[in-house]
Tab-separated table of C-alpha atoms in Angstrom:
chain	number	residue	atom	x	y	z
A	1	MET	CA	0.004	0.385	-0.040
A	2	SER	CA	1.333	3.269	-1.431
A	3	ARG	CA	2.017	6.071	1.270
A	4	PRO	CA	0.319	9.606	1.977
A	5	ALA	CA	1.453	12.015	-0.196
A	6	SER	CA	1.746	14.563	2.595
A	7	ALA	CA	3.785	11.729	4.807
A	8	VAL	CA	6.039	11.386	1.588
A	9	ILE	CA	6.303	15.290	1.248
A	10	THR	CA	6.829	15.862	5.130
A	11	ASP	CA	9.986	13.015	5.396
A	12	ARG	CA	11.955	13.926	2.498
A	13	LEU	CA	11.643	17.862	3.577
A	14	SER	CA	12.616	16.255	6.969
A	15	GLU	CA	15.855	14.929	5.298
A	16	GLN	CA	16.343	18.158	3.249
A	17	VAL	CA	16.239	20.321	6.265
A	18	GLN	CA	18.185	18.262	8.446
A	19	GLN	CA	20.611	18.568	5.951
A	20	ASN	CA	20.769	21.590	5.546
A	21	CYS	CA	20.812	21.806	9.884
A	22	ARG	CA	23.813	19.877	9.978
A	23	LYS	CA	25.649	22.312	7.594
A	24	ALA	CA	24.449	25.103	9.798
A	25	ASP	CA	25.368	23.656	13.096
A	26	ALA	CA	29.215	23.229	11.602
A	27	ALA	CA	29.572	26.944	10.823
A	28	VAL	CA	28.430	27.438	14.144
A	29	ALA	CA	30.622	25.037	16.154
A	30	GLY	CA	33.560	27.120	16.252
A	31	ARG	CA	31.649	30.397	17.542
A	32	PHE	CA	30.955	29.146	21.193
A	33	ALA	CA	33.031	29.132	23.724
A	34	LEU	CA	33.402	25.491	24.863
A	35	CYS	CA	30.823	25.358	27.786
A	36	GLY	CA	28.624	26.671	25.897
A	37	LEU	CA	29.023	24.345	22.951
A	38	LEU	CA	28.750	20.955	25.397
A	39	LEU	CA	25.265	22.522	26.808
A	40	ARG	CA	24.119	22.764	23.202
A	41	LEU	CA	24.840	19.582	22.047
A	42	ARG	CA	23.694	17.784	25.344
A	43	ASN	CA	20.853	19.367	24.583
A	44	LEU	CA	20.272	18.247	20.632
A	45	TYR	CA	21.729	14.964	21.612
A	46	LYS	CA	18.365	14.308	24.494
A	47	TRP	CA	16.106	15.980	21.508
A	48	GLU	CA	17.139	13.884	18.877
A	49	HIS	CA	17.332	11.065	21.504
A	50	GLY	CA	13.979	11.302	22.601
A	51	ILE	CA	15.034	11.907	25.889
A	52	ASP	CA	13.464	14.436	28.492
A	53	PRO	CA	15.561	17.172	29.635
A	54	TRP	CA	15.795	16.233	33.254
A	55	GLN	CA	17.117	12.669	32.671
A	56	GLU	CA	20.649	12.346	32.194
A	57	GLN	CA	22.898	9.748	29.838
A	58	ASP	CA	25.885	7.238	30.092
A	59	PRO	CA	28.553	10.311	29.873
A	60	GLY	CA	30.294	7.645	27.044
A	61	LEU	CA	26.929	7.211	24.852
A	62	VAL	CA	26.988	10.709	24.753
A	63	LEU	CA	30.915	11.815	24.003
A	64	GLU	CA	30.808	9.462	21.310
A	65	TRP	CA	27.699	10.699	19.776
A	66	VAL	CA	29.383	14.434	20.159
A	67	SER	CA	32.801	12.646	17.932
A	68	GLN	CA	30.563	11.038	15.605
A	69	ARG	CA	28.552	15.052	15.147
A	70	GLU	CA	31.911	16.266	14.919
A	71	GLU	CA	33.480	13.780	12.467
A	72	ALA	CA	30.385	14.302	10.150
A	73	TRP	CA	30.840	18.358	10.579
A	74	ASP	CA	34.410	18.209	9.512
A	75	ALA	CA	33.343	16.090	6.309
A	76	ILE	CA	30.965	18.705	5.086
A	77	ASP	CA	33.024	20.401	2.140
A	78	ASP	CA	30.335	22.791	1.210
A	79	LEU	CA	28.838	24.868	3.991
A	80	THR	CA	26.262	26.525	1.764
A	81	PRO	CA	22.505	26.316	2.848
A	82	ALA	CA	20.921	23.587	-0.638
A	83	PRO	CA	17.478	24.573	-1.855
A	84	LEU	CA	14.905	22.704	-0.972
A	85	GLU	CA	12.972	20.429	-3.122
A	86	ILE	CA	9.552	19.870	-2.743
A	87	ASP	CA	7.090	17.903	-5.457
A	88	GLY	CA	9.511	18.631	-8.331
A	89	LYS	CA	10.526	22.482	-7.783
A	90	GLU	CA	13.251	23.721	-6.152
A	91	TYR	CA	13.114	26.558	-3.122
A	92	ASP	CA	15.259	29.275	-2.153
A	93	PRO	CA	15.900	27.644	1.872
A	94	PHE	CA	15.268	31.236	3.325
A	95	ASP	CA	12.164	31.327	1.443
A	96	THR	CA	9.882	30.702	4.528
A	97	GLU	CA	6.577	32.168	3.190
A	98	ALA	CA	6.875	29.594	-0.092
A	99	VAL	CA	8.370	26.666	1.464
A	100	ASN	CA	5.194	27.447	4.461
A	101	ALA	CA	2.324	27.710	1.726
A	102	ILE	CA	2.984	24.454	1.059
A	103	VAL	CA	3.676	22.957	4.265
A	104	GLU	CA	1.266	24.628	6.763
A	105	PRO	CA	-2.233	22.722	5.123
A	106	LEU	CA	-0.278	19.403	6.030
A	107	GLY	CA	-0.486	20.813	9.780
A	108	LEU	CA	3.374	22.254	9.396
A	109	LEU	CA	5.671	25.445	10.139
A	110	TYR	CA	8.707	25.517	8.850
A	111	GLY	CA	11.644	28.544	9.975
A	112	ALA	CA	14.794	29.710	7.975
A	113	GLY	CA	16.583	32.929	9.394
A	114	ARG	CA	20.097	34.528	9.995
A	115	VAL	CA	21.658	34.889	13.497
A	116	GLY	CA	25.064	36.208	15.488
A	117	GLY	CA	27.749	36.430	11.827
A	118	MET	CA	24.835	36.125	9.542
A	119	LEU	CA	24.454	32.223	10.452
A	120	PRO	CA	21.854	29.805	9.379
A	121	VAL	CA	19.557	28.903	11.594
A	122	PHE	CA	16.566	26.116	10.245
A	123	PHE	CA	13.794	24.125	11.867
A	124	LEU	CA	11.056	22.323	10.881
A	125	GLY	CA	8.028	21.428	13.513
A	126	GLN	CA	4.577	20.849	13.970
A	127	LEU	CA	2.367	23.787	13.576
A	128	GLU	CA	-0.330	24.528	16.866
A	129	ARG	CA	-1.518	27.704	16.497
A	130	ARG	CA	-1.250	30.900	14.748
A	131	TRP	CA	-2.770	34.668	15.484
A	132	GLY	CA	-1.491	38.219	14.811
A	133	ARG	CA	-0.407	40.068	17.523
A	134	ASP	CA	0.988	43.935	16.963
A	135	GLY	CA	1.170	43.913	13.611
A	136	LEU	CA	3.385	40.426	13.921
A	137	ASP	CA	2.722	36.884	12.950
A	138	VAL	CA	2.945	34.735	15.411
A	139	HIS	CA	3.559	30.779	14.815
A	140	LEU	CA	3.520	28.560	17.635
A	141	ILE	CA	5.406	25.077	17.385
A	142	GLY	CA	4.805	22.070	18.972
A	143	ASP	CA	7.059	18.839	18.376
A	144	GLU	CA	9.714	19.824	15.889
A	145	LEU	CA	11.165	17.262	12.711
A	146	CYS	CA	14.128	19.072	12.743
A	147	ALA	CA	16.446	21.441	14.562
A	148	ASP	CA	19.962	22.840	14.987
A	149	LEU	CA	22.420	23.412	17.098
A	150	PHE	CA	21.288	27.084	18.559
A	151	PHE	CA	17.863	25.966	19.724
A	152	LEU	CA	16.494	29.005	19.437
A	153	PRO	CA	12.908	29.564	21.460
A	154	GLY	CA	12.228	32.373	19.232
A	155	LEU	CA	12.904	34.103	15.937
A	156	ARG	CA	11.322	37.064	14.705
A	157	GLN	CA	11.562	37.549	10.595
A	158	ASP	CA	10.518	40.693	9.223
A	159	SER	CA	7.062	40.502	10.469
A	160	ALA	CA	6.938	36.475	11.213
A	161	VAL	CA	7.376	35.175	14.795
A	162	TYR	CA	7.667	31.628	15.643
A	163	LEU	CA	7.774	30.444	19.036
A	164	ARG	CA	9.413	27.422	19.703
A	165	ARG	CA	8.003	24.742	22.667
A	166	GLN	CA	10.540	22.054	22.856
A	167	PRO	CA	13.361	23.875	22.473
A	168	LEU	CA	12.505	26.774	25.569
A	169	GLY	CA	11.381	23.628	27.535
A	170	TYR	CA	15.118	22.257	27.182
A	171	LEU	CA	16.805	25.850	28.615
A	172	VAL	CA	14.286	26.526	30.835
A	173	TRP	CA	15.458	23.119	32.550
A	174	ASP	CA	18.310	24.131	32.563
A	175	LEU	CA	17.684	27.181	34.535
A	176	ILE	CA	15.961	25.068	36.874
A	177	ALA	CA	18.784	22.318	37.278
A	178	ASP	CA	21.196	24.941	37.613
A	179	PRO	CA	23.394	24.702	41.287
A	180	ARG	CA	24.667	27.989	41.526
A	181	ARG	CA	22.579	30.024	44.237
A	182	SER	CA	23.038	33.602	42.628
A	183	GLN	CA	20.403	31.946	40.116
A	184	GLN	CA	18.788	29.442	41.856
A	185	ARG	CA	17.035	32.419	44.467
A	186	TYR	CA	15.538	33.899	41.025
A	187	VAL	CA	14.440	30.945	39.551
A	188	ARG	CA	12.373	29.436	42.530
A	189	PHE	CA	10.763	32.736	42.597
A	190	GLY	CA	9.787	32.735	39.381
A	191	LEU	CA	8.599	29.206	39.721
A	192	GLU	CA	6.325	30.587	42.649
A	193	GLY	CA	4.993	33.221	40.884
A	194	TYR	CA	3.885	30.672	38.154
A	195	GLY	CA	2.404	28.504	41.154
A	196	VAL	CA	5.414	25.524	40.679
A	197	SER	CA	7.130	24.009	43.933
A	198	TYR	CA	10.520	24.410	43.449
A	199	LYS	CA	11.262	21.047	45.605
A	200	LYS	CA	8.123	19.116	44.373
A	201	LEU	CA	9.604	19.381	40.306
A	202	LEU	CA	13.218	18.638	41.317
A	203	GLU	CA	11.525	15.482	42.980
A	204	ASN	CA	8.660	14.817	40.726
A	205	PRO	CA	10.447	16.416	36.794
A	206	ALA	CA	7.506	15.963	34.301
A	207	TRP	CA	6.042	17.813	31.245
A	208	ASP	CA	2.380	18.649	33.135
A	209	ALA	CA	4.220	20.507	35.991
A	210	LEU	CA	6.416	22.624	34.024
A	211	GLY	CA	3.393	23.779	31.954
A	212	PRO	CA	2.596	26.608	33.561
A	213	VAL	CA	6.189	27.600	33.259
A	214	LEU	CA	6.259	26.975	29.735
A	215	GLU	CA	3.059	28.880	28.784
A	216	GLY	CA	4.447	32.002	30.794
A	217	GLU	CA	7.903	31.783	29.074
A	218	LEU	CA	6.711	31.418	25.675
A	219	GLN	CA	5.186	34.733	26.718
A	220	ALA	CA	8.001	35.957	27.665
A	221	VAL	CA	9.492	34.917	24.560
A	222	LEU	CA	6.749	36.603	22.644
A	223	TRP	CA	7.031	39.958	24.091
A	224	HIS	CA	10.999	40.362	23.804
A	225	GLU	CA	9.924	39.818	20.052
A	226	ILE	CA	7.424	42.599	20.251
A	227	GLY	CA	9.756	44.728	21.801
A	228	GLU	CA	12.412	43.814	19.428
A	229	SER	CA	9.893	44.720	16.091
A	230	THR	CA	9.664	48.300	18.065
A	231	SER	CA	12.275	48.972	20.391
A	232	GLY	CA	14.955	46.583	18.833
A	233	GLU	CA	14.592	48.511	15.541
A	234	GLN	CA	16.917	51.017	16.245
A	235	ALA	CA	19.750	48.836	16.242
A	236	MET	CA	19.450	47.251	13.581
A	237	ASP	CA	20.582	49.598	11.245
A	238	LEU	CA	23.933	49.020	13.014
A	239	LEU	CA	23.696	45.448	13.285
A	240	ARG	CA	23.376	44.747	9.626
A	241	ARG	CA	26.297	47.043	9.234
A	242	THR	CA	28.439	45.950	11.534
A	243	ALA	CA	27.432	42.246	10.672
A	244	VAL	CA	28.949	42.856	7.451
A	245	GLU	CA	31.665	45.146	8.402
A	246	HIS	CA	32.457	43.704	11.639
A	247	SER	CA	31.254	40.118	11.203
A	248	GLY	CA	32.410	37.569	14.562
A	249	SER	CA	33.685	40.461	16.135
A	250	GLU	CA	33.501	42.049	19.575
A	251	LEU	CA	31.556	45.062	18.092
A	252	GLU	CA	29.048	43.052	16.456
A	253	HIS	CA	28.656	41.069	19.791
A	254	PHE	CA	27.918	44.106	21.306
A	255	VAL	CA	25.333	45.861	19.187
A	256	ARG	CA	23.415	42.320	19.590
A	257	GLY	CA	23.180	42.620	23.462
A	258	VAL	CA	22.296	46.342	22.592
A	259	LYS	CA	19.484	45.304	20.252
A	260	ASP	CA	18.385	42.395	23.029
A	261	LEU	CA	18.709	44.897	25.730
A	262	LEU	CA	16.107	47.908	23.669
A	263	ALA	CA	13.842	44.726	23.355
A	264	ASP	CA	13.812	44.287	27.198
A	265	THR	CA	13.733	47.710	28.665
A	266	GLY	CA	11.596	49.880	25.599
A	267	PRO	CA	8.370	50.704	26.415
A	268	SER	CA	6.862	47.838	25.111
A	269	GLY	CA	9.130	45.617	25.212
A	270	ARG	CA	9.915	42.495	28.048
A	271	LEU	CA	9.883	44.082	31.088
A	272	ALA	CA	7.423	46.370	30.385
A	273	GLN	CA	4.978	43.810	29.179
A	274	ILE	CA	6.128	41.864	32.171
A	275	ALA	CA	5.021	44.913	34.751
A	276	ALA	CA	1.705	45.698	33.294
A	277	HIS	CA	0.691	42.244	33.140
A	278	GLN	CA	2.403	41.541	36.426
A	279	SER	CA	3.788	38.347	35.813
A	280	ARG	CA	6.235	37.619	38.752
A	281	GLY	CA	6.831	34.513	37.090
A	282	ALA	CA	8.364	36.026	33.843
A	283	LEU	CA	9.954	38.864	36.538
A	284	GLY	CA	12.020	35.825	38.648
A	285	PHE	CA	13.057	34.043	35.406
A	286	TYR	CA	14.133	37.311	33.744
A	287	PRO	CA	17.462	37.937	35.283
A	288	ALA	CA	18.395	34.071	35.301
A	289	TRP	CA	18.516	34.096	31.439
A	290	LEU	CA	20.962	37.059	31.038
A	291	HIS	CA	24.091	36.787	30.249
A	292	GLY	CA	26.616	38.436	27.843
A	293	PHE	CA	26.725	42.097	27.072
A	294	PRO	CA	23.130	42.384	28.098
A	295	ARG	CA	23.964	41.237	31.733
A	296	LEU	CA	27.160	43.477	31.981
A	297	MET	CA	24.892	46.378	30.519
A	298	PHE	CA	22.590	46.193	33.366
A	299	PRO	CA	23.701	44.420	36.522
A	300	GLU	CA	20.687	46.726	38.019
A	301	ILE	CA	17.960	44.585	37.603
A	302	ASP	CA	19.786	41.732	39.909
A	303	ALA	CA	19.084	44.172	43.234
A	304	ALA	CA	15.877	45.885	41.446
A	305	VAL	CA	14.008	42.194	41.583
A	306	MET	CA	14.990	41.637	44.670
A	307	GLU	CA	13.862	44.341	46.035
A	308	PHE	CA	10.687	43.782	44.290
A	309	MET	CA	10.846	39.816	45.989
A	310	ARG	CA	10.561	41.984	49.391
A	311	SER	CA	8.456	44.624	48.399
A	312	GLY	CA	6.169	43.764	45.484
A	313	ASP	CA	6.359	47.496	44.120
A	314	TRP	CA	6.613	47.285	40.146
A	315	ASP	CA	7.610	50.301	40.409
A	316	VAL	CA	10.701	49.534	41.207
A	317	ILE	CA	10.759	47.562	38.217
A	318	GLU	CA	9.588	50.453	35.800
A	319	GLN	CA	12.445	52.823	37.587
A	320	VAL	CA	14.901	49.867	36.471
A	321	ARG	CA	13.915	49.354	33.416
A	322	ASN	CA	13.990	52.993	32.408
A	323	LEU	CA	17.665	53.249	33.461
A	324	GLY	CA	18.325	49.869	31.209
A	325	TRP	CA	16.678	51.513	28.287
A	326	ASP	CA	18.443	54.629	28.905
A	327	ARG	CA	21.800	52.901	28.811
A	328	ALA	CA	20.942	51.385	25.201
A	329	GLN	CA	20.012	54.387	23.658
A	330	GLN	CA	22.846	55.911	25.071
A	331	ALA	CA	24.987	52.755	23.385
A	332	ILE	CA	23.374	53.124	20.316
A	333	LYS	CA	23.962	56.807	19.984
A	334	GLY	CA	27.541	56.302	21.047
A	335	LEU	CA	28.320	53.589	18.048
A	336	GLY	CA	26.285	55.447	15.451
A	337	GLU	CA	29.027	58.615	15.990
A	338	ILE	CA	31.872	55.984	15.411
A	339	LEU	CA	30.609	53.611	12.264
A	340	GLU	CA	29.641	57.090	10.593
A	341	ASN	CA	32.623	58.532	10.987
A	342	HIS	CA	35.345	55.814	11.277
A	343	GLN	CA	35.696	52.100	9.500
A	344	GLY	CA	37.715	49.121	10.372
A	345	GLU	CA	40.187	48.638	13.460
A	346	GLU	CA	40.060	52.385	14.478
A	347	ALA	CA	36.178	52.224	14.417
A	348	ARG	CA	36.417	48.371	16.444
A	349	GLU	CA	39.446	50.448	18.759
A	350	LEU	CA	36.620	53.409	18.988
A	351	ALA	CA	33.851	51.478	20.081
A	352	LYS	CA	35.305	49.042	22.898
A	353	ASN	CA	36.943	52.244	25.100
A	354	GLN	CA	34.701	54.917	24.194
A	355	VAL	CA	31.795	52.959	24.017
A	356	ILE	CA	31.652	49.066	25.608
A	357	GLY	CA	33.914	49.185	27.967
A	358	PRO	CA	32.636	52.572	29.912
A	359	LEU	CA	29.001	50.825	29.639
A	360	THR	CA	30.125	47.606	30.397
A	361	GLY	CA	33.418	48.135	32.102
A	362	PHE	CA	35.055	45.562	30.410
A	363	ARG	CA	37.752	45.017	28.068
A	364	GLN	CA	37.212	41.053	26.405
A	365	LEU	CA	34.467	39.481	24.988
A	366	PRO	CA	32.588	37.343	27.470
A	367	ASP	CA	31.828	33.566	26.822
A	368	ASP	CA	28.613	32.579	24.775
A	369	SER	CA	27.914	29.579	27.282
């Protein structure tokens, strides 16, 4: 008995998207610090093998898989993403609109884009829901058929936003399981805000128990993307320029960090939405998510959240949001002036000495872990 045409299309497309995911992984692997790469590989291993994030496997099996994956990356000669062939017709792998016109009726959603250093990301999964919000076309993806090393929980491409439930689940669990006390105090408060017991969750982890947290954090990811589509756009011209002229440099990483901070602290961004909805859960998790340049530029958020834990005063969050917003705008203004008048290494040194250093107290690129 022949298989349905929809199943044949799904299988064939999955195979092609996964091949492009492998190319994307090979291209990006060297950009991560060792700890960040291993964390991503561990989660990718679990996802590929259908293992829940709280389940640990024999380290020997994981290391063998990592070795095999690295050998597969080394064997890839051409890292250029290949066109997708569907029903005898080829499609550009970044033409999500054309591909989704075919696969959405099959209950699927295809995502593709470029992130740091213009590196590609790809994924394919089951479309759970689609709706409009603040001029954006939002897609919620459930079980995924293909994923790459980035494991992004959210991605915005122009007016399309992709929210990915499975990657978010693994990343949220990493925060919950983090033994550092500096992280636990925020995670515990966040879980409490979502009505989840930290102790009970660690004793009996399950997707159902994690459900309220994932729903809340998916909403927080959407708030970030909404903020990026408005406030974060201030940084997009600089980002496009640095991605071309200063690809992979400290300057490009800093501009991406500023863009994220603008998205979080803008008038309609993540923190403003958290306060407007009085989401204690999302507020608790927010400092635990911060890393890299956004954390260095916005250290006051820690004390503000701790003060909120004591007082429950949302005005404290509004005040610190405005501080972060002003600092990010200051960075954009300073970088814009430098890049308008200087190029190459001179521009990078001036940005480091006049903007990056003064706003972060930092002189060397932080590890992306």
